[in-house]
PDB file of C-alpha atoms in Angstrom:
ATOM      1  CA  UNK U  30      -0.023   0.067  -0.168  1.00  0.00           C
ATOM      2  CA  UNK U  31       3.054   2.269   0.812  1.00  0.00           C
ATOM      3  CA  UNK U  32       4.306   1.825  -2.421  1.00  0.00           C
ATOM      4  CA  UNK U  33       1.154   2.384  -4.319  1.00  0.00           C
ATOM      5  CA  UNK U  34       0.913   5.575  -2.525  1.00  0.00           C
ATOM      6  CA  UNK U  35       4.409   6.501  -3.554  1.00  0.00           C
ATOM      7  CA  UNK U  36       3.726   5.614  -7.083  1.00  0.00           C
ATOM      8  CA  UNK U  37       0.727   7.778  -7.321  1.00  0.00           C
ATOM      9  CA  UNK U  38       2.245  10.709  -5.817  1.00  0.00           C
ATOM     10  CA  UNK U  39       5.461  10.210  -7.877  1.00  0.00           C
ATOM     11  CA  UNK U  40       3.160  10.208 -11.075  1.00  0.00           C
ATOM     12  CA  UNK U  41       1.791  13.303  -9.880  1.00  0.00           C
ATOM     13  CA  UNK U  42       4.995  15.126  -8.845  1.00  0.00           C
ATOM     14  CA  UNK U  43       6.455  13.742 -12.321  1.00  0.00           C
ATOM     15  CA  UNK U  44       3.506  15.249 -14.196  1.00  0.00           C
ATOM     16  CA  UNK U  45       4.272  18.785 -12.778  1.00  0.00           C
ATOM     17  CA  UNK U  46       7.949  18.531 -13.472  1.00  0.00           C
ATOM     18  CA  UNK U  47       7.004  17.244 -17.316  1.00  0.00           C
ATOM     19  CA  UNK U  48       5.018  20.421 -17.601  1.00  0.00           C
ATOM     20  CA  UNK U  49       7.715  22.472 -16.672  1.00  0.00           C
ATOM     21  CA  UNK U  50      10.287  20.625 -18.691  1.00  0.00           C
ATOM     22  CA  UNK U  51       7.938  21.187 -21.753  1.00  0.00           C
ATOM     23  CA  UNK U  52       8.844  24.870 -21.507  1.00  0.00           C
ATOM     24  CA  UNK U  53      12.598  24.142 -21.582  1.00  0.00           C
ATOM     25  CA  UNK U  54      12.515  21.425 -24.209  1.00  0.00           C
ATOM     26  CA  UNK U  55      10.337  23.629 -26.595  1.00  0.00           C
ATOM     27  CA  UNK U  56      12.341  26.826 -26.204  1.00  0.00           C
ATOM     28  CA  UNK U  57      15.673  24.847 -26.806  1.00  0.00           C
ATOM     29  CA  UNK U  58      14.381  22.448 -29.617  1.00  0.00           C
ATOM     30  CA  UNK U  59      13.204  25.600 -31.477  1.00  0.00           C
ATOM     31  CA  UNK U  60      15.086  28.672 -30.366  1.00  0.00           C
ATOM     32  CA  UNK U  61      18.343  26.665 -29.634  1.00  0.00           C
ATOM     33  CA  UNK U  62      18.794  28.575 -26.223  1.00  0.00           C
ATOM     34  CA  UNK U  63      18.351  27.371 -22.503  1.00  0.00           C
ATOM     35  CA  UNK U  64      16.013  29.640 -20.894  1.00  0.00           C
ATOM     36  CA  UNK U  65      17.127  29.442 -17.152  1.00  0.00           C
ATOM     37  CA  UNK U  66      14.593  31.989 -16.252  1.00  0.00           C
ATOM     38  CA  UNK U  67      11.648  29.559 -16.965  1.00  0.00           C
ATOM     39  CA  UNK U  68      11.182  28.457 -13.264  1.00  0.00           C
ATOM     40  CA  UNK U  69      11.037  31.924 -12.269  1.00  0.00           C
ATOM     41  CA  UNK U  70       8.105  32.307 -14.828  1.00  0.00           C
ATOM     42  CA  UNK U  71       6.540  29.852 -12.105  1.00  0.00           C
ATOM     43  CA  UNK U  72       7.008  32.034  -9.318  1.00  0.00           C
ATOM     44  CA  UNK U  73       5.760  35.160 -11.100  1.00  0.00           C
ATOM     45  CA  UNK U  74       2.557  33.045 -11.957  1.00  0.00           C
ATOM     46  CA  UNK U  75       2.213  32.254  -8.241  1.00  0.00           C
ATOM     47  CA  UNK U  76       2.406  35.570  -7.300  1.00  0.00           C
ATOM     48  CA  UNK U  77      -0.283  36.577 -10.158  1.00  0.00           C
ATOM     49  CA  UNK U  78      -2.673  34.237  -8.624  1.00  0.00           C
ATOM     50  CA  UNK U  79      -1.939  35.231  -4.861  1.00  0.00           C
ATOM     51  CA  UNK U  80      -2.857  38.725  -5.894  1.00  0.00           C
ATOM     52  CA  UNK U  81      -5.834  37.809  -8.106  1.00  0.00           C
ATOM     53  CA  UNK U  82      -7.100  35.592  -4.996  1.00  0.00           C
ATOM     54  CA  UNK U  83      -6.817  38.664  -2.781  1.00  0.00           C
ATOM     55  CA  UNK U  84      -8.899  40.670  -5.268  1.00  0.00           C
ATOM     56  CA  UNK U  85     -11.344  38.026  -6.773  1.00  0.00           C
ATOM     57  CA  UNK U  86     -11.140  35.331  -4.395  1.00  0.00           C
ATOM     58  CA  UNK U  87     -11.763  32.436  -7.059  1.00  0.00           C
ATOM     59  CA  UNK U  88      -9.168  29.918  -8.076  1.00  0.00           C
ATOM     60  CA  UNK U  89     -10.083  29.527 -11.698  1.00  0.00           C
ATOM     61  CA  UNK U  90      -9.723  33.141 -12.069  1.00  0.00           C
ATOM     62  CA  UNK U  91      -6.367  33.304 -10.425  1.00  0.00           C
ATOM     63  CA  UNK U  92      -5.249  30.532 -12.940  1.00  0.00           C
ATOM     64  CA  UNK U  93      -6.758  32.366 -15.617  1.00  0.00           C
ATOM     65  CA  UNK U  94      -4.825  35.686 -14.594  1.00  0.00           C
ATOM     66  CA  UNK U  95      -1.642  33.878 -14.237  1.00  0.00           C
ATOM     67  CA  UNK U  96      -1.593  32.486 -17.492  1.00  0.00           C
ATOM     68  CA  UNK U  97      -2.495  35.269 -19.147  1.00  0.00           C
ATOM     69  CA  UNK U  98       0.182  37.557 -17.167  1.00  0.00           C
ATOM     70  CA  UNK U  99       2.968  34.631 -17.609  1.00  0.00           C
ATOM     71  CA  UNK U 100       2.499  34.766 -21.409  1.00  0.00           C
ATOM     72  CA  UNK U 101       2.883  38.315 -21.629  1.00  0.00           C
ATOM     73  CA  UNK U 102       5.840  37.972 -19.513  1.00  0.00           C
ATOM     74  CA  UNK U 103       7.482  35.349 -21.528  1.00  0.00           C
ATOM     75  CA  UNK U 104       6.635  37.316 -24.798  1.00  0.00           C
ATOM     76  CA  UNK U 105       8.261  40.439 -23.283  1.00  0.00           C
ATOM     77  CA  UNK U 106      11.213  38.603 -22.149  1.00  0.00           C
ATOM     78  CA  UNK U 107      11.874  37.005 -25.518  1.00  0.00           C
ATOM     79  CA  UNK U 108      11.557  40.209 -27.296  1.00  0.00           C
ATOM     80  CA  UNK U 109      13.577  42.500 -24.870  1.00  0.00           C
ATOM     81  CA  UNK U 110      16.285  40.059 -23.773  1.00  0.00           C
ATOM     82  CA  UNK U 111      16.460  37.125 -25.853  1.00  0.00           C
ATOM     83  CA  UNK U 112      15.614  38.635 -29.431  1.00  0.00           C
ATOM     84  CA  UNK U 113      18.634  41.072 -30.060  1.00  0.00           C
ATOM     85  CA  UNK U 114      21.109  37.685 -29.413  1.00  0.00           C
ATOM     86  CA  UNK U 115      19.761  36.043 -32.381  1.00  0.00           C
ATOM     87  CA  UNK U 116      23.083  34.682 -33.445  1.00  0.00           C
ATOM     88  CA  UNK U 117      25.021  35.565 -30.223  1.00  0.00           C
ATOM     89  CA  UNK U 118      27.495  33.044 -28.883  1.00  0.00           C
ATOM     90  CA  UNK U 119      25.762  30.347 -26.708  1.00  0.00           C
ATOM     91  CA  UNK U 120      27.518  31.688 -23.485  1.00  0.00           C
ATOM     92  CA  UNK U 121      26.188  35.227 -24.114  1.00  0.00           C
ATOM     93  CA  UNK U 122      22.518  33.984 -24.236  1.00  0.00           C
ATOM     94  CA  UNK U 123      23.012  31.531 -21.072  1.00  0.00           C
ATOM     95  CA  UNK U 124      24.509  34.483 -18.921  1.00  0.00           C
ATOM     96  CA  UNK U 125      21.316  36.635 -19.965  1.00  0.00           C
ATOM     97  CA  UNK U 126      19.370  33.915 -19.015  1.00  0.00           C
ATOM     98  CA  UNK U 127      20.693  33.740 -15.763  1.00  0.00           C
ATOM     99  CA  UNK U 128      20.407  37.605 -15.340  1.00  0.00           C
ATOM    100  CA  UNK U 129      16.808  37.494 -16.356  1.00  0.00           C
ATOM    101  CA  UNK U 130      16.438  35.000 -13.535  1.00  0.00           C
ATOM    102  CA  UNK U 131      17.893  36.857 -10.798  1.00  0.00           C
ATOM    103  CA  UNK U 132      16.268  39.961 -12.051  1.00  0.00           C
ATOM    104  CA  UNK U 133      12.683  38.304 -11.473  1.00  0.00           C
ATOM    105  CA  UNK U 134      13.623  36.927  -8.515  1.00  0.00           C
ATOM    106  CA  UNK U 135      14.825  40.309  -7.038  1.00  0.00           C
ATOM    107  CA  UNK U 136      11.914  42.116  -8.119  1.00  0.00           C
ATOM    108  CA  UNK U 137       9.547  39.550  -6.344  1.00  0.00           C
ATOM    109  CA  UNK U 138      11.443  40.081  -3.356  1.00  0.00           C
ATOM    110  CA  UNK U 139      11.103  44.156  -3.584  1.00  0.00           C
ATOM    111  CA  UNK U 140       7.501  43.944  -4.450  1.00  0.00           C
ATOM    112  CA  UNK U 141       6.351  41.003  -2.011  1.00  0.00           C
ATOM    113  CA  UNK U 142       9.139  40.990   0.588  1.00  0.00           C
ATOM    114  CA  UNK U 143      11.369  37.899   1.606  1.00  0.00           C
ATOM    115  CA  UNK U 144       8.567  36.494   3.763  1.00  0.00           C
ATOM    116  CA  UNK U 145       6.962  33.441   2.413  1.00  0.00           C
ATOM    117  CA  UNK U 146       3.111  34.203   1.652  1.00  0.00           C
ATOM    118  CA  UNK U 147       0.879  31.496   3.181  1.00  0.00           C
ATOM    119  CA  UNK U 148      -1.178  29.787   2.761  1.00  0.00           C
ATOM    120  CA  UNK U 149      -2.121  30.486  -0.635  1.00  0.00           C
ATOM    121  CA  UNK U 150      -5.665  28.945  -0.963  1.00  0.00           C
ATOM    122  CA  UNK U 151      -5.739  26.670  -3.848  1.00  0.00           C
ATOM    123  CA  UNK U 152      -6.210  23.583  -2.131  1.00  0.00           C
ATOM    124  CA  UNK U 153      -9.044  21.602  -2.781  1.00  0.00           C
ATOM    125  CA  UNK U 154      -9.756  19.564   0.240  1.00  0.00           C
ATOM    126  CA  UNK U 155     -10.954  15.864   0.253  1.00  0.00           C
ATOM    127  CA  UNK U 156     -10.084  12.505  -1.375  1.00  0.00           C
ATOM    128  CA  UNK U 157     -11.251   9.334  -3.282  1.00  0.00           C
ATOM    129  CA  UNK U 158     -11.516   6.333  -1.431  1.00  0.00           C
ATOM    130  CA  UNK U 159     -10.929   3.323  -2.747  1.00  0.00           C
ATOM    131  CA  UNK U 160     -11.209   0.786  -0.076  1.00  0.00           C
ATOM    132  CA  UNK U 161      -8.565   1.601   2.493  1.00  0.00           C
ATOM    133  CA  UNK U 162      -6.414   3.428  -0.237  1.00  0.00           C
ATOM    134  CA  UNK U 163      -7.183   7.243  -0.682  1.00  0.00           C
ATOM    135  CA  UNK U 164      -6.282   9.598  -3.680  1.00  0.00           C
ATOM    136  CA  UNK U 165      -6.386  13.090  -2.540  1.00  0.00           C
ATOM    137  CA  UNK U 166      -8.230  15.423  -5.010  1.00  0.00           C
ATOM    138  CA  UNK U 167      -5.189  17.692  -5.942  1.00  0.00           C
ATOM    139  CA  UNK U 168      -3.253  14.482  -6.898  1.00  0.00           C
ATOM    140  CA  UNK U 169      -6.047  13.522  -9.166  1.00  0.00           C
ATOM    141  CA  UNK U 170      -6.391  16.752 -10.740  1.00  0.00           C
ATOM    142  CA  UNK U 171      -2.796  17.135 -11.460  1.00  0.00           C
ATOM    143  CA  UNK U 172      -2.648  13.681 -13.004  1.00  0.00           C
ATOM    144  CA  UNK U 173      -5.623  14.975 -15.014  1.00  0.00           C
ATOM    145  CA  UNK U 174      -4.409  18.167 -16.080  1.00  0.00           C
ATOM    146  CA  UNK U 175      -1.048  16.327 -17.034  1.00  0.00           C
ATOM    147  CA  UNK U 176      -2.590  14.032 -19.377  1.00  0.00           C
ATOM    148  CA  UNK U 177      -4.981  16.788 -21.040  1.00  0.00           C
ATOM    149  CA  UNK U 178      -1.863  19.235 -21.656  1.00  0.00           C
ATOM    150  CA  UNK U 179       0.342  16.349 -23.027  1.00  0.00           C
ATOM    151  CA  UNK U 180      -2.403  15.113 -25.287  1.00  0.00           C
ATOM    152  CA  UNK U 181      -3.510  18.804 -26.659  1.00  0.00           C
ATOM    153  CA  UNK U 182       0.137  19.661 -26.933  1.00  0.00           C
ATOM    154  CA  UNK U 183       0.958  16.708 -29.134  1.00  0.00           C
ATOM    155  CA  UNK U 184      -2.029  17.315 -31.069  1.00  0.00           C
ATOM    156  CA  UNK U 185      -1.281  20.783 -31.653  1.00  0.00           C
ATOM    157  CA  UNK U 186       2.261  20.545 -32.853  1.00  0.00           C
ATOM    158  CA  UNK U 187       1.407  17.587 -35.263  1.00  0.00           C
ATOM    159  CA  UNK U 188      -1.884  18.862 -36.682  1.00  0.00           C
ATOM    160  CA  UNK U 189      -1.856  22.611 -36.280  1.00  0.00           C
ATOM    161  CA  UNK U 190      -0.108  24.697 -39.100  1.00  0.00           C
ATOM    162  CA  UNK U 191       1.712  26.743 -36.439  1.00  0.00           C
ATOM    163  CA  UNK U 192       2.847  23.366 -34.910  1.00  0.00           C
ATOM    164  CA  UNK U 193       4.108  21.986 -38.063  1.00  0.00           C
ATOM    165  CA  UNK U 194       5.925  25.198 -38.553  1.00  0.00           C
ATOM    166  CA  UNK U 195       7.661  24.996 -34.909  1.00  0.00           C
ATOM    167  CA  UNK U 196       8.746  21.201 -36.117  1.00  0.00           C
ATOM    168  CA  UNK U 197      10.309  22.776 -39.435  1.00  0.00           C
ATOM    169  CA  UNK U 198      11.993  25.632 -37.385  1.00  0.00           C
ATOM    170  CA  UNK U 199      13.361  22.991 -34.882  1.00  0.00           C
ATOM    171  CA  UNK U 200      14.845  21.039 -37.667  1.00  0.00           C
ATOM    172  CA  UNK U 201      16.507  23.631 -39.823  1.00  0.00           C
ATOM    173  CA  UNK U 202      15.809  27.489 -39.232  1.00  0.00           C
ATOM    174  CA  UNK U 203      17.299  28.770 -42.216  1.00  0.00           C
ATOM    175  CA  UNK U 204      15.447  26.381 -44.611  1.00  0.00           C
ATOM    176  CA  UNK U 205      12.204  27.128 -42.647  1.00  0.00           C
ATOM    177  CA  UNK U 206      12.732  30.927 -43.392  1.00  0.00           C
ATOM    178  CA  UNK U 207      13.299  30.055 -46.991  1.00  0.00           C
ATOM    179  CA  UNK U 208       9.926  28.260 -47.090  1.00  0.00           C
ATOM    180  CA  UNK U 209       8.194  31.616 -45.871  1.00  0.00           C
ATOM    181  CA  UNK U 210       7.891  30.557 -42.190  1.00  0.00           C
ATOM    182  CA  UNK U 211       8.027  33.442 -39.844  1.00  0.00           C
ATOM    183  CA  UNK U 212      10.683  32.177 -37.566  1.00  0.00           C
ATOM    184  CA  UNK U 213      10.710  34.862 -35.153  1.00  0.00           C
ATOM    185  CA  UNK U 214       6.917  34.813 -34.684  1.00  0.00           C
ATOM    186  CA  UNK U 215       7.167  31.227 -34.255  1.00  0.00           C
ATOM    187  CA  UNK U 216      10.001  31.389 -31.585  1.00  0.00           C
ATOM    188  CA  UNK U 217       7.768  34.268 -29.758  1.00  0.00           C
ATOM    189  CA  UNK U 218       4.881  31.459 -29.653  1.00  0.00           C
ATOM    190  CA  UNK U 219       6.924  28.968 -28.523  1.00  0.00           C
ATOM    191  CA  UNK U 220       7.540  31.353 -25.492  1.00  0.00           C
ATOM    192  CA  UNK U 221       4.046  32.166 -25.043  1.00  0.00           C
ATOM    193  CA  UNK U 222       3.059  28.295 -24.939  1.00  0.00           C
ATOM    194  CA  UNK U 223       5.930  27.580 -22.366  1.00  0.00           C
ATOM    195  CA  UNK U 224       5.286  30.416 -20.104  1.00  0.00           C
ATOM    196  CA  UNK U 225       1.703  29.641 -20.127  1.00  0.00           C
ATOM    197  CA  UNK U 226       2.725  25.968 -19.090  1.00  0.00           C
ATOM    198  CA  UNK U 227       4.663  27.421 -16.248  1.00  0.00           C
ATOM    199  CA  UNK U 228       1.485  29.285 -14.752  1.00  0.00           C
ATOM    200  CA  UNK U 229      -0.216  25.888 -14.839  1.00  0.00           C
ATOM    201  CA  UNK U 230       2.601  24.349 -13.312  1.00  0.00           C
ATOM    202  CA  UNK U 231       2.621  26.859 -10.657  1.00  0.00           C
ATOM    203  CA  UNK U 232      -0.970  26.430  -9.783  1.00  0.00           C
ATOM    204  CA  UNK U 233      -0.510  22.540  -9.494  1.00  0.00           C
ATOM    205  CA  UNK U 234       2.499  23.176  -7.076  1.00  0.00           C
ATOM    206  CA  UNK U 235       0.531  25.637  -4.830  1.00  0.00           C
ATOM    207  CA  UNK U 236      -2.366  23.036  -4.554  1.00  0.00           C
ATOM    208  CA  UNK U 237      -0.057  20.809  -2.844  1.00  0.00           C
ATOM    209  CA  UNK U 238       2.275  23.007  -0.973  1.00  0.00           C
ATOM    210  CA  UNK U 239       0.658  26.396  -0.375  1.00  0.00           C
ATOM    211  CA  UNK U 240       3.786  28.498   0.510  1.00  0.00           C
ATOM    212  CA  UNK U 241       4.801  31.307  -2.046  1.00  0.00           C
ATOM    213  CA  UNK U 242       8.312  32.636  -1.974  1.00  0.00           C
ATOM    214  CA  UNK U 243      10.385  34.483  -4.584  1.00  0.00           C
ATOM    215  CA  UNK U 244      12.561  31.320  -4.983  1.00  0.00           C
ATOM    216  CA  UNK U 245       9.535  29.048  -5.393  1.00  0.00           C
ATOM    217  CA  UNK U 246      10.533  28.095  -9.030  1.00  0.00           C
ATOM    218  CA  UNK U 247      14.109  27.518  -8.347  1.00  0.00           C
ATOM    219  CA  UNK U 248      14.770  23.700  -7.464  1.00  0.00           C
ATOM    220  CA  UNK U 249      11.675  22.647  -9.648  1.00  0.00           C
ATOM    221  CA  UNK U 250      13.023  24.329 -12.357  1.00  0.00           C
ATOM    222  CA  UNK U 251      16.311  22.503 -12.238  1.00  0.00           C
ATOM    223  CA  UNK U 252      14.608  19.405 -11.803  1.00  0.00           C
ATOM    224  CA  UNK U 253      12.530  19.802 -14.832  1.00  0.00           C
ATOM    225  CA  UNK U 254      15.363  20.956 -16.939  1.00  0.00           C
ATOM    226  CA  UNK U 255      17.169  17.582 -15.368  1.00  0.00           C
ATOM    227  CA  UNK U 256      13.821  15.762 -16.714  1.00  0.00           C
ATOM    228  CA  UNK U 257      14.042  17.307 -19.965  1.00  0.00           C
ATOM    229  CA  UNK U 258      17.708  16.426 -20.333  1.00  0.00           C
ATOM    230  CA  UNK U 259      17.190  12.528 -19.286  1.00  0.00           C
ATOM    231  CA  UNK U 260      14.143  12.490 -21.612  1.00  0.00           C
ATOM    232  CA  UNK U 261      16.086  14.261 -24.483  1.00  0.00           C
ATOM    233  CA  UNK U 262      16.367  17.939 -24.493  1.00  0.00           C
ATOM    234  CA  UNK U 263      14.251  19.126 -27.542  1.00  0.00           C
ATOM    235  CA  UNK U 264      11.961  16.341 -27.559  1.00  0.00           C
ATOM    236  CA  UNK U 265       8.351  16.523 -26.383  1.00  0.00           C
ATOM    237  CA  UNK U 266       7.738  13.144 -25.724  1.00  0.00           C
ATOM    238  CA  UNK U 267      11.150  13.076 -23.879  1.00  0.00           C
ATOM    239  CA  UNK U 268      10.163  15.867 -21.528  1.00  0.00           C
ATOM    240  CA  UNK U 269       7.027  13.689 -20.671  1.00  0.00           C
ATOM    241  CA  UNK U 270       9.170  10.401 -19.968  1.00  0.00           C
ATOM    242  CA  UNK U 271      11.787  12.428 -18.085  1.00  0.00           C
ATOM    243  CA  UNK U 272       9.677  14.210 -15.927  1.00  0.00           C
ATOM    244  CA  UNK U 273       7.503  10.933 -15.096  1.00  0.00           C
ATOM    245  CA  UNK U 274      10.478   9.080 -14.443  1.00  0.00           C
ATOM    246  CA  UNK U 275      12.219  11.893 -12.107  1.00  0.00           C
ATOM    247  CA  UNK U 276       8.997  12.215 -10.094  1.00  0.00           C
ATOM    248  CA  UNK U 277       8.308   8.595  -9.642  1.00  0.00           C
ATOM    249  CA  UNK U 278      11.973   7.977  -8.431  1.00  0.00           C
ATOM    250  CA  UNK U 279      12.061  11.024  -6.296  1.00  0.00           C
ATOM    251  CA  UNK U 280       8.569   9.622  -4.324  1.00  0.00           C
ATOM    252  CA  UNK U 281       9.969   6.264  -4.214  1.00  0.00           C
ATOM    253  CA  UNK U 282      13.374   7.484  -2.730  1.00  0.00           C
ATOM    254  CA  UNK U 283      11.213   9.466  -0.229  1.00  0.00           C
ATOM    255  CA  UNK U 284       9.390   6.271   0.768  1.00  0.00           C
ATOM    256  CA  UNK U 285      12.567   4.420   1.677  1.00  0.00           C
ATOM    257  CA  UNK U 286      14.054   5.679   4.890  1.00  0.00           C
ATOM    258  CA  UNK U 287      17.612   5.081   4.284  1.00  0.00           C
ATOM    259  CA  UNK U 288      17.566   6.956   0.859  1.00  0.00           C
ATOM    260  CA  UNK U 289      15.378   9.552   1.812  1.00  0.00           C
ATOM    261  CA  UNK U 290      18.115  12.323   3.101  1.00  0.00           C
ATOM    262  CA  UNK U 291      19.743  11.689  -0.231  1.00  0.00           C
ATOM    263  CA  UNK U 292      16.984  11.919  -2.678  1.00  0.00           C
ATOM    264  CA  UNK U 293      18.193  14.721  -4.814  1.00  0.00           C
ATOM    265  CA  UNK U 294      21.474  12.973  -5.139  1.00  0.00           C
ATOM    266  CA  UNK U 295      19.682   9.772  -6.167  1.00  0.00           C
ATOM    267  CA  UNK U 296      18.104  12.179  -9.053  1.00  0.00           C
ATOM    268  CA  UNK U 297      21.163  13.895 -10.173  1.00  0.00           C
ATOM    269  CA  UNK U 298      22.586  10.477 -10.241  1.00  0.00           C
ATOM    270  CA  UNK U 299      19.985   9.189 -13.108  1.00  0.00           C
ATOM    271  CA  UNK U 300      20.785  12.195 -15.128  1.00  0.00           C
ATOM    272  CA  UNK U 301      24.618  11.356 -14.818  1.00  0.00           C
ATOM    273  CA  UNK U 302      24.050   7.505 -15.465  1.00  0.00           C
ATOM    274  CA  UNK U 303      21.742   8.531 -18.800  1.00  0.00           C
ATOM    275  CA  UNK U 304      24.172  10.839 -20.108  1.00  0.00           C
ATOM    276  CA  UNK U 305      26.853   8.220 -19.774  1.00  0.00           C
ATOM    277  CA  UNK U 306      25.001   5.786 -21.554  1.00  0.00           C
ATOM    278  CA  UNK U 307      22.851   7.817 -23.985  1.00  0.00           C
ATOM    279  CA  UNK U 308      24.147  11.534 -24.201  1.00  0.00           C
ATOM    280  CA  UNK U 309      21.137  12.426 -26.083  1.00  0.00           C
ATOM    281  CA  UNK U 310      18.751  11.300 -23.757  1.00  0.00           C
ATOM    282  CA  UNK U 311      16.261   8.330 -23.732  1.00  0.00           C
ATOM    283  CA  UNK U 312      14.392   9.888 -26.621  1.00  0.00           C
ATOM    284  CA  UNK U 313      16.803  12.388 -27.906  1.00  0.00           C
ATOM    285  CA  UNK U 314      18.272  12.132 -31.013  1.00  0.00           C
ATOM    286  CA  UNK U 315      22.117  12.755 -31.615  1.00  0.00           C
ATOM    287  CA  UNK U 316      22.214  15.960 -34.263  1.00  0.00           C
ATOM    288  CA  UNK U 317      24.942  16.576 -36.713  1.00  0.00           C
ATOM    289  CA  UNK U 318      26.453  20.116 -36.231  1.00  0.00           C
ATOM    290  CA  UNK U 319      26.915  21.613 -39.599  1.00  0.00           C
ATOM    291  CA  UNK U 320      30.556  23.190 -40.386  1.00  0.00           C
TER     292      UNK U 320
END
């Protein structure tokens, strides 16, 4: 029974990691950059929900406001910070992303202070009972939202005109430009989608742990990036697999008293093992660099 509980909790946490990892993997796959400010978009979404709850008081209104605000923020950051660096060295882009991350954390601390805001009232009390086994509503909602998002995003990429343009830009940006695809617009849309997913992930996180601070997205962002790399950075199915795998490993490690203090070491050890065995990730494809 304890194993089953840990497995369900792991799938729930893994789903959240997968949603965050999608933002990393989409931006890398299309724009060829690592947006290390992505975790802080989650934090900004959390504060947007906190403020909206104080004003409106309804969780769904708070979620809608956070999605809108995070989407606008993601597009603004892309336009102001990343677009001028098209063609710049990867190191310059990486340093800029880290700078944006610290900027967002510092602004949040200035505006809201350093003390955690709690509780953020997004919890849904109650559980579904299956005999002696109980599953919290928050866990069920997380699992359902994860499945819906994964399915919708897969269908969007596969069948929509914009989704196919994203695939074309990820394969060869220059060729896509010659075929008439507005690559700058596609990159902007990618940032918008990734930022909206970050807001949803923030909602799912605050349902379980209703404490909000300016570092809310720091560790989940790192773990989600780890999940994206494990699954294959740039691969949407890989982000899903990596997120679920990391969440399950985390939950199972926590359930074993001897491993619980070393849970994060276990998680990052899996990253090292995967990179040693398959450097491109579980579902990643090795790319041939043009000279």
